[in-house]
PDB file of C-alpha atoms in Angstrom:
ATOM      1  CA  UNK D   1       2.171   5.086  26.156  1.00 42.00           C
ATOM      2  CA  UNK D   2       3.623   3.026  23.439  1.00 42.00           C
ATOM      3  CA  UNK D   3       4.167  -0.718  23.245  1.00 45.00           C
ATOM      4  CA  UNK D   4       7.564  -1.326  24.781  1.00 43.00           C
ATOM      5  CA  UNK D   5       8.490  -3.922  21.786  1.00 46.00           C
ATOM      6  CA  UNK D   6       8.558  -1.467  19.402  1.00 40.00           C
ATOM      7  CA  UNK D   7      10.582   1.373  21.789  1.00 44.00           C
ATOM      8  CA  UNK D   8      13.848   2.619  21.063  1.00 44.00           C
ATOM      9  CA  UNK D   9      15.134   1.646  24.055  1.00 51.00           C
ATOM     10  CA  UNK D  10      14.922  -2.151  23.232  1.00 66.00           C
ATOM     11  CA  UNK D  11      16.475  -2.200  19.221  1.00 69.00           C
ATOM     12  CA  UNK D  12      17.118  -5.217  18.110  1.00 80.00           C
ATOM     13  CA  UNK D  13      21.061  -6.109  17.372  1.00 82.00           C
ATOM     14  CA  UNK D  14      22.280  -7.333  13.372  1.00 87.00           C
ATOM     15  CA  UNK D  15      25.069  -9.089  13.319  1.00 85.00           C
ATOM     16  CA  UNK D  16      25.095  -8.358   8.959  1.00 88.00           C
ATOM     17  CA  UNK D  17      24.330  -5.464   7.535  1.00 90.00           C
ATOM     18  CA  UNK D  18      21.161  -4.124   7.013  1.00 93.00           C
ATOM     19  CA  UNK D  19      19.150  -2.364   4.000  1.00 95.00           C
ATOM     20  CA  UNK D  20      16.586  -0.329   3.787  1.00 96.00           C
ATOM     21  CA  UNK D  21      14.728   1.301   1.294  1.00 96.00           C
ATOM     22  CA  UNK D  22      11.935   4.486   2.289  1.00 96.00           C
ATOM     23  CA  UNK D  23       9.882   5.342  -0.228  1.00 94.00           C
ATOM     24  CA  UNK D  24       7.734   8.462   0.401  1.00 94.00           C
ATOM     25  CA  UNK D  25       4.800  10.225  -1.368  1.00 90.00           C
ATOM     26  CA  UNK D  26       5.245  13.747  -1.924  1.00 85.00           C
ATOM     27  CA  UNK D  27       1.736  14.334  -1.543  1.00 78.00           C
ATOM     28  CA  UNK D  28       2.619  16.945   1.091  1.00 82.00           C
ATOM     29  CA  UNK D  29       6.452  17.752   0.777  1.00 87.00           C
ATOM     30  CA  UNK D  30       6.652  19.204   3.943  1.00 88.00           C
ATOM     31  CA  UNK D  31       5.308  16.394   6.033  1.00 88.00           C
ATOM     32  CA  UNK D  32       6.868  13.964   4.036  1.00 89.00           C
ATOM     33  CA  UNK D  33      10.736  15.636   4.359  1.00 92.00           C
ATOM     34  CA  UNK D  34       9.401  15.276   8.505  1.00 91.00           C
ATOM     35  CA  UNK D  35       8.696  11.777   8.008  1.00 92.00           C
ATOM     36  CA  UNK D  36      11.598  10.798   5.991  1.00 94.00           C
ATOM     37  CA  UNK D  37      13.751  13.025   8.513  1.00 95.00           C
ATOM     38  CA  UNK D  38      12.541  11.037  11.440  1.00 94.00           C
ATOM     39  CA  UNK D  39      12.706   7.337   9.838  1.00 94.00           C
ATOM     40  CA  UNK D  40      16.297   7.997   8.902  1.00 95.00           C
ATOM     41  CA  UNK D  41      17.207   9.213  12.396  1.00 94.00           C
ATOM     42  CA  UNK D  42      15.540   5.566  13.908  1.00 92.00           C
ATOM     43  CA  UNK D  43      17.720   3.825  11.208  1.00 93.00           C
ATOM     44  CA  UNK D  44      21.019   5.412  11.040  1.00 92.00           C
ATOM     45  CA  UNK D  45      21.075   4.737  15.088  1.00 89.00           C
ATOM     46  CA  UNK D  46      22.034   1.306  13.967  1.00 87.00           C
ATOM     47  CA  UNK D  47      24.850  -0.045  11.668  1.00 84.00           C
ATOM     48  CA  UNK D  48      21.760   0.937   8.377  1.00 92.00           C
ATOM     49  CA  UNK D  49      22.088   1.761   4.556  1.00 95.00           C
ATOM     50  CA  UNK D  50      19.268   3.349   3.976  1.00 96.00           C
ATOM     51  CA  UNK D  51      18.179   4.422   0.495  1.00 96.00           C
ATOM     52  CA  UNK D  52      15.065   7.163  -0.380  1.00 96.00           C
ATOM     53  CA  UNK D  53      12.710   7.408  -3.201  1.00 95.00           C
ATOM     54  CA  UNK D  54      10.190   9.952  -3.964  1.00 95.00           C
ATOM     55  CA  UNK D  55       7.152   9.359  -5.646  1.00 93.00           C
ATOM     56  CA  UNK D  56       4.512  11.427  -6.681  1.00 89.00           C
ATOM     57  CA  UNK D  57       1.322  10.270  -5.905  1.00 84.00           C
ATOM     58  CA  UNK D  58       0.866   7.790  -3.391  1.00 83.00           C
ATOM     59  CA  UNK D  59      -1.158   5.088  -5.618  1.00 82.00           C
ATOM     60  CA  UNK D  60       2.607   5.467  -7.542  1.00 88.00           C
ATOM     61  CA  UNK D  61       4.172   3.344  -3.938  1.00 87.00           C
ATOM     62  CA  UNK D  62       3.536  -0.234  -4.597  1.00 85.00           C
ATOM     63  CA  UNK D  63       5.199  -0.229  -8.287  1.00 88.00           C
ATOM     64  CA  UNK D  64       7.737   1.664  -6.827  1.00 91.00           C
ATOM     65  CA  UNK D  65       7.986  -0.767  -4.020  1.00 90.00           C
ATOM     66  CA  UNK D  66       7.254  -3.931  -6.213  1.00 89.00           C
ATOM     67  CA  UNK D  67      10.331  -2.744  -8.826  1.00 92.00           C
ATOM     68  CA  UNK D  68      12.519  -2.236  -5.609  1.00 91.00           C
ATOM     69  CA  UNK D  69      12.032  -5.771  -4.186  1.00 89.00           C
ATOM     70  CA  UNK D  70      12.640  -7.657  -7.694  1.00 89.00           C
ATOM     71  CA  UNK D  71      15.735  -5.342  -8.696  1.00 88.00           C
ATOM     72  CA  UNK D  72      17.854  -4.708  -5.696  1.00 87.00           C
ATOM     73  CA  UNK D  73      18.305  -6.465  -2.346  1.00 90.00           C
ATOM     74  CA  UNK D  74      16.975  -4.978   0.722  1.00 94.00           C
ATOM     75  CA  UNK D  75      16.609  -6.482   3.531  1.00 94.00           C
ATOM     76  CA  UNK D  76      13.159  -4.207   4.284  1.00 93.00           C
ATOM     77  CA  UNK D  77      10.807  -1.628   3.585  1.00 94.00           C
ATOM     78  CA  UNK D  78       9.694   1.355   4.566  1.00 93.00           C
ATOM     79  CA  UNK D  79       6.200   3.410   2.553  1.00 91.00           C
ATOM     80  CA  UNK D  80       5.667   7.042   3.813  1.00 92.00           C
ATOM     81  CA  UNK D  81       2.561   8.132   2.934  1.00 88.00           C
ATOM     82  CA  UNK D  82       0.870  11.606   3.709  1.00 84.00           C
ATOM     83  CA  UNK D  83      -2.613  11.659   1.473  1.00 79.00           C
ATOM     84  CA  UNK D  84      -5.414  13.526   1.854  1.00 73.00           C
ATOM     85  CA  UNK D  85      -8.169  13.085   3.944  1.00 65.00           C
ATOM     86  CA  UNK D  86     -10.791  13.090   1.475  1.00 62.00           C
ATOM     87  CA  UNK D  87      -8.310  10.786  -1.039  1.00 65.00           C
ATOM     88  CA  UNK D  88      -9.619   7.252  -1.580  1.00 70.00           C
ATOM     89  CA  UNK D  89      -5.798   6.297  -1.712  1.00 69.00           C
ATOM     90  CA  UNK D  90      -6.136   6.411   1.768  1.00 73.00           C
ATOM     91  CA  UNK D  91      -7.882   2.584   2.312  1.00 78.00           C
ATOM     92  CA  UNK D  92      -6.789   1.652  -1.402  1.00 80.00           C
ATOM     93  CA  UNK D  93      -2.734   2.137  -0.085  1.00 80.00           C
ATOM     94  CA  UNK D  94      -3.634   0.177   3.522  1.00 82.00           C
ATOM     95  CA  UNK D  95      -5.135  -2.821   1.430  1.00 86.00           C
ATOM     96  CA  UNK D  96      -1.994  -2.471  -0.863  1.00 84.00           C
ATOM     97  CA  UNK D  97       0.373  -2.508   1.704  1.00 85.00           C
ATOM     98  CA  UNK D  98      -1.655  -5.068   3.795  1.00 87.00           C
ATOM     99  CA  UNK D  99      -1.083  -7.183   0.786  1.00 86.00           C
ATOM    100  CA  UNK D 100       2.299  -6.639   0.701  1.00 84.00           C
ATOM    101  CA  UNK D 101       3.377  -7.270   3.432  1.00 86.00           C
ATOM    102  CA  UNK D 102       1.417 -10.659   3.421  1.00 86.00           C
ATOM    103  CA  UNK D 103       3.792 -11.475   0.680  1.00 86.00           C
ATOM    104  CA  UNK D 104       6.883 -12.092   3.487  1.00 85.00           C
ATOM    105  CA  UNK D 105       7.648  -8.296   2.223  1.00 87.00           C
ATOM    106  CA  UNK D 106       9.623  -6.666   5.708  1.00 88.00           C
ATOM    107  CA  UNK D 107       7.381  -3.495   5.776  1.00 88.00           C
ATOM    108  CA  UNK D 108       7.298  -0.552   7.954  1.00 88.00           C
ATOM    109  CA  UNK D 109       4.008   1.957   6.907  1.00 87.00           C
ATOM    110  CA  UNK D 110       3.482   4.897   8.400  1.00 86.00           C
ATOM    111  CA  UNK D 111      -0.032   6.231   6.331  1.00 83.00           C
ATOM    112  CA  UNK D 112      -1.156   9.695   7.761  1.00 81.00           C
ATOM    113  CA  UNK D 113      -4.010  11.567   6.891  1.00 74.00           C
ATOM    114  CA  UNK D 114      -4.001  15.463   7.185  1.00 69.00           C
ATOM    115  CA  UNK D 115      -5.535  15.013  10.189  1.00 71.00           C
ATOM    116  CA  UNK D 116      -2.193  13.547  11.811  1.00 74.00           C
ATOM    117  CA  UNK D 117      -0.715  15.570  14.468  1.00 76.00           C
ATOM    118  CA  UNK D 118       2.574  13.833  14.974  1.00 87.00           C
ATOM    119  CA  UNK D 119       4.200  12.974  11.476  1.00 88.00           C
ATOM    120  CA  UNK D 120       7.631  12.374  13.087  1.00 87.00           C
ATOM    121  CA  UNK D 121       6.218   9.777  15.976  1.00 90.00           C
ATOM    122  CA  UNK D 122       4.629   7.959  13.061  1.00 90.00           C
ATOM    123  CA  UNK D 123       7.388   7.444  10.794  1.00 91.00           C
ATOM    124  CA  UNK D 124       9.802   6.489  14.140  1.00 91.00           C
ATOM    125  CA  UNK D 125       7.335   4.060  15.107  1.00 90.00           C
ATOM    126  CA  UNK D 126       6.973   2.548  11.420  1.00 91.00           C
ATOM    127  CA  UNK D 127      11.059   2.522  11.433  1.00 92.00           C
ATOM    128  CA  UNK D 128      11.554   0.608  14.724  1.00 90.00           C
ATOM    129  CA  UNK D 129       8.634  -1.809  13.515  1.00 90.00           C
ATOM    130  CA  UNK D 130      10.852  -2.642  10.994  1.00 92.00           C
ATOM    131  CA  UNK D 131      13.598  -3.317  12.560  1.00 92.00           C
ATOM    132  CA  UNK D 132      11.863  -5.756  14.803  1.00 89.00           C
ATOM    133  CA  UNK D 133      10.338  -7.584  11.878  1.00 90.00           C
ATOM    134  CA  UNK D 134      14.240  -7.362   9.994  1.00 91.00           C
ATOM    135  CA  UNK D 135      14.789  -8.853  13.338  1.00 89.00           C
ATOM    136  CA  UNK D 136      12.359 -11.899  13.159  1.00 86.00           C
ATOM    137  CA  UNK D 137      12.829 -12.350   9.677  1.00 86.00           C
ATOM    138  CA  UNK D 138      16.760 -12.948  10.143  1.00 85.00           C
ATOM    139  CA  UNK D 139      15.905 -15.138  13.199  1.00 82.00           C
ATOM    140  CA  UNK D 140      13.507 -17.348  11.598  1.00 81.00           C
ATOM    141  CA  UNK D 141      15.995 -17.141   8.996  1.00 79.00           C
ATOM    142  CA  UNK D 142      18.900 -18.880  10.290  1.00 66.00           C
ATOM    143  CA  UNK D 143      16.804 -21.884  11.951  1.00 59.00           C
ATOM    144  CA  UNK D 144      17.439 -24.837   9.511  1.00 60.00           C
ATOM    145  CA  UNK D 145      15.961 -28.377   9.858  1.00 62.00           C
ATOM    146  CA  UNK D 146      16.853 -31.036   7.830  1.00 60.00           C
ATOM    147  CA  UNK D 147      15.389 -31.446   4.747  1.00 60.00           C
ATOM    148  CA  UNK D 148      13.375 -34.401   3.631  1.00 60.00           C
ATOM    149  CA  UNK D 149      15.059 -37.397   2.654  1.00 61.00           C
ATOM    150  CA  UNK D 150      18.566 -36.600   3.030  1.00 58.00           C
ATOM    151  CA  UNK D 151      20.323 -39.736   4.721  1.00 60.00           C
ATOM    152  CA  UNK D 152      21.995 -39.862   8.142  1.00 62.00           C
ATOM    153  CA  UNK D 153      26.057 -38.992   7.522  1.00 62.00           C
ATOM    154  CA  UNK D 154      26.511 -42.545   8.635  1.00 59.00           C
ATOM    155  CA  UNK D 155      24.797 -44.073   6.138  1.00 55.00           C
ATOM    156  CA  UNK D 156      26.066 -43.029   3.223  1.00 53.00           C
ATOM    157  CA  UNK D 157      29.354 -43.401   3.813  1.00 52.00           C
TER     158      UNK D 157
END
């Protein structure tokens, strides 16, 4: 059973457009189009611009990824990533991606090995994830406190 948060039954509302970029390893093209296929189904159920990349390799993600975050404006992130099982890219990407996100970067991963039955539940769950954390992120957003030293309005009138 999955966790209820994360469930597309309970999607978070935006009130401003949202946007997305997936960027996929085409380590396996055929899992990957599955993947990409089922993330863009989670997102376009909601008001989304989404935008895809393809890499090659999957150690090719974070530069893709990093370039994407300094040159555009999205408001989150998505990293598909079929490798296989034998690849060390498979705890080298986590620990990238771990970093990343540590970084405040709004990240969805879904990191299969070829021992992943369900491609398609991964990449929906990674997608929703996202959208809850695009969620938080615009929430924690918005609260402002006041800053410093700035005077009372009746003082500095």
């Amino acid at each position: 059973m999955t966790d209820p948060f994360y469930s597309v039954a309970s999607p978070p509302d935006f009130d401003k457009p949202v946007r997305v970029l997936i960027a996929v390893s085409c380590h396996d093209r055929h899992v990957a189009g599955v993947m990409v296929q089922a993330a863009q189904a989670v997102l376009h159920a909601h008001p989304i611009d989404v935008d895809v990349i393809e890499v090659e390799r999957v150690d090719e993600l974070p530069s893709a990824l990093a370039l994407s975050a300094r040159m555009s404006q999205f408001d989150g992130f998505m990293a598909l990533c079929p490798v296989s099982l034998d690849s060390v890219a498979l705890g080298q990407v986590r620990d990238v991606l771990g970093l990343w996100s540590m970084q405040g970067n709004l990240t969805g991963a879904a990191i299969l090995s070829e021992t992943s039955n369900a491609p398609d539940v991964e990449a929906s769950n990674a997608a929703n994830a996202l959208l809850h954390l695009i969620a938080l992120g615009r929430k924690w957003g918005a609260q402002r406190k006041g800053i410093g030293f700035r005077p009372h309005s009746d003082e500095h009138n």
